[in-house]
Amino acid sequence: MTFYGSDYDALEAFDPEIAGVLMSELDRLRGGLQLIASENLTSPEVLTAMGSVLSMKYAEGYPGRRYYGGCAEVDKAENLAIERCKALFGADHANVQPHSGASANQAVYGAFLKPGETLLAMSLPHGGHLTHGTKVSFSGKWFNAVHYGVDAETEDIDYDQVEALAKEHRPTVILAGGSAIPRLIDFERFRAIADEVGAIFWVDAAHFIGLVAGKAIPSPVPYADVVSFTTHKVLRGPRSGAIVCTEEHKAAIDKAVFPMMQGGPMMHVIAAKAVNFKECGTPEYAAYAKQVVDNASVLATTLGEHGIRPTTGGTDTHLSLHDLQGVGVSGKDAEARADAAGIVLNKNAIPNDPAPPSVASGIRVGTPCVTTQGMGTEEMKTIAGLIAKAVTEGDADPGHPVSQEVRAAVTDLVMRFPAYPR
Ligand SMILES: *Cc1c(COP(=O)(O)O)cnc(C)c1O
């Protein structure tokens, strides 16, 4: 059945310019390899809920306690999202209203920190996130952020440094998680350090929560006071955020999301989150999450065999970070050369990067999208070879023979494993 919100022909008739953008974006997704570690290809079911009539309803407050009438239907959607989220992660409490990962984090700050108080988090250049106390973010302007990093030898989190900084600065909150951490995080160790100094232990699981949902890696939920996350990365839901926490912090989190930080919730996106949480409880999703990790591991190792060294020696998750210094190409050039050949990835700083962030000495690659397309470890070996060829022999010009040769191989791959099959 066609439903309001899914009528492409009507949009095209009224606004061909925007309809054209939608169609050419679909072509772009179908035509290349999406290796951005924070992206995924969400389901038509999730997209349907997002583009739906639930978008209109004002529903400030929480189910059964709204500031507007007419909320009976949206209450059902939010209650389903909350219950499914709690069940999926075994959490005491879930707040499904944050608009994004950054909004979820803002609420966690609002719940636990007063302006000027101290946060201990991973530094951005070592794999953290802008919202973890960087100077350009509200989090660095309003709070006293102290940062830990990775060990120079292992390139993984320096837990001894975390402990030493925690004892020295007595932070109100200790935060684990980031955007470029290829390895598992030792939540037990973080919990012990937080307990030693009486800090709240917060995990920003934005990147890897999908692997937790699919039981492919250990969960932070039994260890953390609060876990914030996005729903659109490996998790494969709508573009949004959520927070789970222990019973003890339930009231503080709910008050911080609304009314402290947000106004009316996006009920269409909350419904889409409910659909996504249901998907994540299926055996198919669990198999997907495991395949994402297997694929990332093979992609990282094979790139290493081509001289593009994975930091920490590999990955346990959906992403790997690669040092290009061995092949003498900058992250910026690698990104442009891959793009010219139909491979979308991003330049990324590596720990102790000698280059400025706008150039960077590394790239970050992730397997959520290509795994959604059904690719496996054999295809990862092929992709690693294509990346290596584009990066080391190619050019930012799509007309360059190497760009064209790699693009032809990319086209062959995406024809066999289409995104959004017709
Ligand atoms: C992506 C990400 C965020 C921000 O999510 P947005 O939805 O882009 O606001 C926050 N924290 C981490 C660790 C992330 O990777």
XYZ file of C-alpha atoms and ligand atoms in Angstrom:
437
model
C 0.000 0.000 0.000
C 1.252 3.486 -0.723
C 1.083 5.655 2.361
C 1.459 9.356 2.978
C 5.186 9.964 3.206
C 6.321 7.473 0.576
C 4.979 8.987 -2.650
C 8.060 9.761 -4.715
C 6.041 10.552 -7.836
C 4.090 13.284 -6.044
C 7.307 14.864 -4.762
C 8.871 14.693 -8.205
C 5.831 16.360 -9.756
C 5.892 19.232 -7.235
C 9.634 19.663 -6.567
C 11.784 17.992 -9.226
C 14.934 19.644 -7.851
C 14.727 18.016 -4.416
C 13.306 14.774 -5.853
C 16.353 14.737 -8.118
C 18.685 15.052 -5.136
C 16.984 12.089 -3.452
C 17.318 9.967 -6.580
C 20.933 10.869 -7.286
C 21.860 10.172 -3.654
C 20.329 6.709 -4.061
C 22.431 6.290 -7.214
C 25.531 7.412 -5.301
C 24.863 4.865 -2.540
C 24.351 2.137 -5.118
C 27.302 3.071 -7.275
C 30.213 3.134 -4.823
C 31.716 1.412 -1.810
C 30.718 3.133 1.428
C 33.496 2.549 3.955
C 32.796 5.441 6.329
C 32.819 3.675 9.708
C 29.953 5.772 11.130
C 27.523 5.142 8.262
C 25.148 2.340 7.396
C 22.309 1.520 4.983
C 19.139 1.560 7.041
C 16.129 -0.591 6.187
C 13.122 0.512 4.116
C 10.985 -0.226 7.211
C 12.963 2.276 9.300
C 12.842 4.818 6.465
C 9.073 4.368 6.226
C 8.529 5.080 9.922
C 10.805 8.132 9.652
C 8.990 9.619 6.682
C 5.584 9.261 8.297
C 2.594 11.094 9.759
C 4.085 10.795 13.253
C 6.332 13.733 12.370
C 3.660 16.290 13.204
C 2.753 15.533 16.788
C 3.938 17.746 19.624
C 4.558 15.477 22.583
C 6.725 17.358 25.093
C 7.107 15.219 28.183
C 7.067 11.422 28.449
C 4.420 8.753 27.717
C 1.434 9.286 30.023
C 2.879 12.644 31.198
C 2.640 14.930 28.162
C 2.152 18.682 27.951
C -0.144 18.278 24.919
C -3.357 16.424 24.184
C -3.744 13.842 21.436
C -0.660 11.846 22.374
C -2.256 8.407 22.781
C -0.859 7.069 19.485
C 2.645 8.489 19.810
C 2.738 7.228 23.415
C 2.364 3.688 22.052
C 5.335 4.233 19.733
C 7.555 5.680 22.469
C 6.627 2.950 24.962
C 7.509 0.295 22.380
C 10.841 2.005 21.692
C 11.636 2.227 25.428
C 10.694 -1.381 26.208
C 12.551 -2.780 23.199
C 15.630 -0.722 23.981
C 15.690 -1.855 27.619
C 15.252 -5.501 26.587
C 17.886 -5.299 23.850
C 20.569 -3.965 26.193
C 19.366 -5.404 29.511
C 19.159 -1.864 30.874
C 17.126 -0.581 33.847
C 16.042 2.523 31.971
C 16.049 3.962 28.441
C 15.459 7.482 27.167
C 14.778 7.381 23.418
C 14.226 11.106 22.873
C 17.739 12.489 22.122
C 17.818 13.873 18.583
C 21.396 12.730 17.907
C 24.572 11.483 19.537
C 25.662 15.017 20.396
C 22.229 15.780 21.908
C 22.393 12.605 23.987
C 25.818 13.629 25.258
C 24.599 17.119 26.072
C 21.915 15.554 28.269
C 24.479 13.382 30.072
C 26.504 16.510 30.864
C 23.304 18.206 32.020
C 22.473 15.299 34.324
C 25.856 14.915 36.005
C 28.085 17.969 35.655
C 27.767 21.583 36.756
C 29.642 24.195 34.719
C 33.337 24.186 35.621
C 33.355 20.631 36.970
C 35.896 18.093 35.729
C 35.465 15.424 33.068
C 38.120 12.832 32.201
C 37.781 11.633 28.587
C 39.779 10.355 25.618
C 41.470 13.083 23.610
C 40.125 13.756 20.114
C 43.450 13.276 18.296
C 43.804 9.855 19.980
C 40.316 8.689 18.978
C 37.811 10.581 21.188
C 34.987 12.832 19.967
C 34.366 16.576 19.624
C 31.724 16.414 22.376
C 34.230 14.909 24.831
C 35.601 18.238 25.997
C 37.319 19.745 22.949
C 37.781 23.511 23.009
C 35.481 24.141 20.014
C 32.561 22.258 21.633
C 30.206 23.368 24.442
C 31.736 20.494 26.380
C 35.184 22.062 26.404
C 33.912 25.601 26.906
C 31.652 24.843 29.884
C 33.494 22.024 31.637
C 37.041 21.380 32.760
C 38.092 18.561 30.442
C 41.175 16.481 31.195
C 42.224 14.041 28.474
C 43.880 10.637 28.389
C 45.281 9.046 25.245
C 46.779 5.889 23.858
C 50.024 4.187 24.827
C 52.836 4.976 22.358
C 53.812 1.308 22.062
C 50.445 -0.509 21.857
C 48.470 2.426 20.357
C 45.584 1.281 22.580
C 44.077 3.156 25.566
C 46.671 3.840 28.270
C 44.740 2.620 31.316
C 47.561 3.474 33.712
C 47.366 7.056 32.484
C 43.578 7.038 32.980
C 44.075 5.916 36.570
C 46.852 8.429 37.287
C 44.842 11.343 35.834
C 41.723 10.243 37.729
C 43.633 10.277 41.030
C 45.253 13.617 40.244
C 42.143 15.489 39.015
C 39.287 13.721 40.877
C 36.829 14.106 37.945
C 33.064 14.123 38.513
C 32.672 11.947 35.418
C 34.966 9.500 33.611
C 34.066 8.917 29.968
C 35.070 5.980 27.768
C 34.393 5.719 24.041
C 35.228 7.611 20.891
C 35.149 7.709 17.124
C 38.366 5.991 16.140
C 38.974 3.217 18.673
C 39.540 -0.089 16.861
C 39.943 -2.217 19.996
C 37.607 -3.432 22.745
C 37.442 -1.128 25.750
C 38.162 -2.621 29.183
C 34.960 -1.473 30.905
C 35.794 -3.388 34.079
C 39.040 -1.463 34.472
C 37.277 1.861 33.863
C 34.605 0.943 36.450
C 37.298 0.159 39.020
C 39.053 3.477 38.365
C 35.761 5.403 38.617
C 34.956 3.663 41.908
C 38.406 4.447 43.267
C 37.824 8.191 42.851
C 34.022 8.260 43.321
C 33.284 9.305 39.717
C 30.290 8.570 37.511
C 31.300 6.123 34.752
C 29.842 7.134 31.377
C 30.318 5.195 28.124
C 29.698 6.943 24.799
C 28.958 3.847 22.707
C 27.900 5.794 19.589
C 30.179 3.829 17.319
C 30.007 0.285 18.588
C 26.550 -0.061 20.200
C 25.329 -2.035 17.169
C 27.975 -4.685 17.827
C 26.751 -4.841 21.437
C 23.136 -5.172 20.254
C 24.178 -8.084 18.027
C 26.200 -9.632 20.893
C 29.356 -9.544 18.777
C 31.358 -7.705 21.482
C 30.957 -7.264 25.276
C 28.423 -4.755 26.579
C 29.260 -1.674 28.663
C 25.762 -1.690 30.213
C 26.593 -3.905 33.241
C 29.542 -1.631 34.136
C 28.494 1.936 33.335
C 26.228 4.329 35.201
C 25.098 5.697 31.869
C 25.585 4.749 28.207
C 24.819 7.234 25.419
C 24.737 6.234 21.776
C 23.679 7.056 18.245
C 21.182 4.840 16.438
C 22.418 5.320 12.865
C 25.922 3.833 12.906
C 26.476 0.030 13.095
C 23.066 -0.217 14.810
C 21.517 0.672 11.403
C 18.517 2.620 12.683
C 17.312 6.153 11.961
C 19.606 9.149 12.359
C 19.222 9.760 16.096
C 20.432 9.066 19.628
C 19.425 7.373 22.884
C 20.588 6.890 26.474
C 20.369 3.900 28.806
C 21.179 4.120 32.509
C 20.765 2.467 35.880
C 17.589 2.913 37.944
C 19.481 5.310 40.220
C 20.041 7.875 37.452
C 16.717 7.533 35.643
C 15.143 10.771 36.914
C 18.308 12.818 36.328
C 18.627 11.603 32.724
C 14.963 12.137 31.863
C 14.996 15.693 33.272
C 18.212 16.480 31.432
C 16.873 15.351 28.033
C 13.580 17.216 28.543
C 13.131 19.996 29.550
C 16.791 20.870 30.178
C 18.217 20.294 26.671
C 15.410 19.529 24.221
C 11.885 20.578 23.347
C 9.385 18.353 21.577
C 10.624 14.870 20.689
C 10.653 13.677 17.071
C 7.970 11.018 17.294
C 8.503 9.756 13.736
C 12.154 9.079 14.545
C 11.244 7.495 17.889
C 8.904 5.128 16.002
C 11.759 4.365 13.606
C 13.997 3.623 16.611
C 11.356 1.143 17.847
C 11.441 -0.603 14.440
C 15.239 -0.680 14.540
C 15.384 -2.113 18.091
C 13.034 -4.881 16.930
C 15.312 -5.607 13.959
C 18.323 -5.737 16.288
C 16.729 -8.513 18.336
C 16.616 -10.926 15.378
C 19.100 -13.755 14.647
C 19.744 -12.098 11.253
C 20.983 -8.953 12.946
C 23.217 -10.953 15.330
C 24.751 -12.718 12.327
C 25.208 -9.332 10.650
C 27.025 -7.859 13.674
C 29.427 -10.820 13.804
C 30.081 -10.543 10.065
C 30.808 -6.810 10.419
C 33.597 -7.656 12.895
C 34.997 -10.537 10.804
C 34.980 -8.319 7.735
C 36.710 -5.434 9.526
C 39.394 -7.774 10.789
C 40.138 -9.158 7.311
C 40.026 -5.695 5.719
C 42.477 -4.336 8.318
C 44.882 -7.264 7.994
C 44.847 -7.276 4.198
C 45.415 -3.522 4.003
C 48.385 -4.137 6.309
C 49.723 -6.733 3.864
C 49.595 -4.000 1.212
C 51.778 -1.747 3.410
C 48.884 0.283 4.848
C 49.514 -0.505 8.502
C 46.565 -0.870 10.906
C 47.218 0.953 14.187
C 47.196 -1.425 17.200
C 47.932 -4.190 14.670
C 44.286 -4.717 13.663
C 40.767 -4.402 15.054
C 38.190 -6.102 17.308
C 35.317 -3.942 16.079
C 33.788 -2.559 12.869
C 36.547 -0.082 12.095
C 40.269 0.157 11.650
C 42.632 3.072 11.549
C 45.555 2.944 9.144
C 48.905 4.677 9.109
C 49.856 5.792 5.583
C 53.356 6.964 6.421
C 54.789 3.670 5.152
C 53.399 4.319 1.660
C 54.223 8.050 1.748
C 50.677 9.317 1.034
C 48.736 11.794 3.211
C 45.281 11.006 4.576
C 43.893 13.870 2.539
C 45.329 12.555 -0.737
C 44.275 8.996 0.068
C 40.688 10.145 0.656
C 40.633 12.047 -2.650
C 42.214 9.200 -4.647
C 39.825 6.597 -3.212
C 36.871 8.902 -3.875
C 37.901 9.325 -7.515
C 37.714 5.537 -7.846
C 34.285 5.155 -6.202
C 35.514 4.241 -2.711
C 34.224 6.510 0.049
C 36.389 6.593 3.186
C 37.772 9.336 5.408
C 41.160 10.725 6.297
C 41.830 10.451 10.021
C 44.507 11.516 12.457
C 46.547 8.627 13.834
C 47.873 8.739 17.411
C 50.704 11.317 17.647
C 50.097 12.353 14.046
C 52.848 14.655 12.736
C 50.436 16.181 10.157
C 47.672 18.716 10.940
C 44.116 17.251 11.216
C 43.106 18.778 7.840
C 45.791 16.664 6.124
C 46.298 13.748 8.578
C 48.544 10.704 8.141
C 45.841 8.090 8.273
C 42.552 6.791 6.988
C 39.661 5.199 8.862
C 37.660 2.410 7.239
C 34.589 0.566 8.491
C 32.494 -2.367 7.331
C 28.869 -1.618 8.408
C 27.638 -0.662 4.904
C 29.395 -3.276 2.794
C 28.312 -5.979 5.266
C 24.693 -4.803 5.007
C 25.107 -5.326 1.245
C 25.970 -8.962 1.946
C 29.715 -8.876 1.332
C 31.974 -11.257 3.232
C 35.656 -11.780 3.950
C 36.554 -12.661 0.333
C 35.174 -9.316 -0.839
C 37.104 -7.560 1.947
C 40.352 -8.907 0.495
C 39.315 -7.564 -2.906
C 38.402 -4.180 -1.405
C 41.730 -3.939 0.431
C 43.539 -4.480 -2.868
C 41.421 -1.817 -4.561
C 42.035 0.706 -1.774
C 45.766 0.017 -1.901
C 45.853 0.459 -5.665
C 43.817 3.692 -5.635
C 45.773 5.167 -2.713
C 49.302 4.267 -3.781
C 49.075 4.405 -7.593
C 45.935 6.445 -8.230
C 45.010 10.081 -8.570
C 42.328 12.519 -7.410
C 41.262 12.802 -11.045
C 38.439 10.332 -11.828
C 39.698 10.297 -15.438
C 43.120 8.911 -14.439
C 43.562 5.330 -15.769
C 44.089 3.872 -12.282
C 40.934 5.619 -10.985
C 39.040 4.146 -13.915
C 40.465 0.675 -13.489
C 39.603 0.595 -9.772
C 36.159 2.080 -10.410
C 35.397 -0.706 -12.905
C 36.217 -3.294 -10.228
C 34.091 -1.377 -7.696
C 31.180 -1.385 -10.154
C 31.516 -5.134 -10.586
C 31.383 -5.594 -6.794
C 28.365 -3.360 -6.200
C 26.465 -5.011 -9.055
C 26.920 -8.346 -7.307
C 26.117 -6.909 -3.839
C 23.710 -4.050 -4.478
C 22.738 -1.459 -1.882
C 18.938 -1.096 -1.941
C 18.330 -3.741 -4.638
C 15.833 -2.609 -7.264
C 29.065 10.006 16.020
C 29.432 10.249 17.451
C 28.763 11.212 18.239
C 27.824 12.227 17.651
O 26.711 11.764 17.044
P 25.859 12.773 16.132
O 24.622 11.992 15.883
O 26.681 13.064 14.925
O 25.590 14.000 16.933
C 29.083 11.300 19.577
N 30.028 10.507 20.124
C 30.713 9.619 19.400
C 31.744 8.794 20.060
C 30.451 9.470 18.043
O 31.171 8.596 17.326
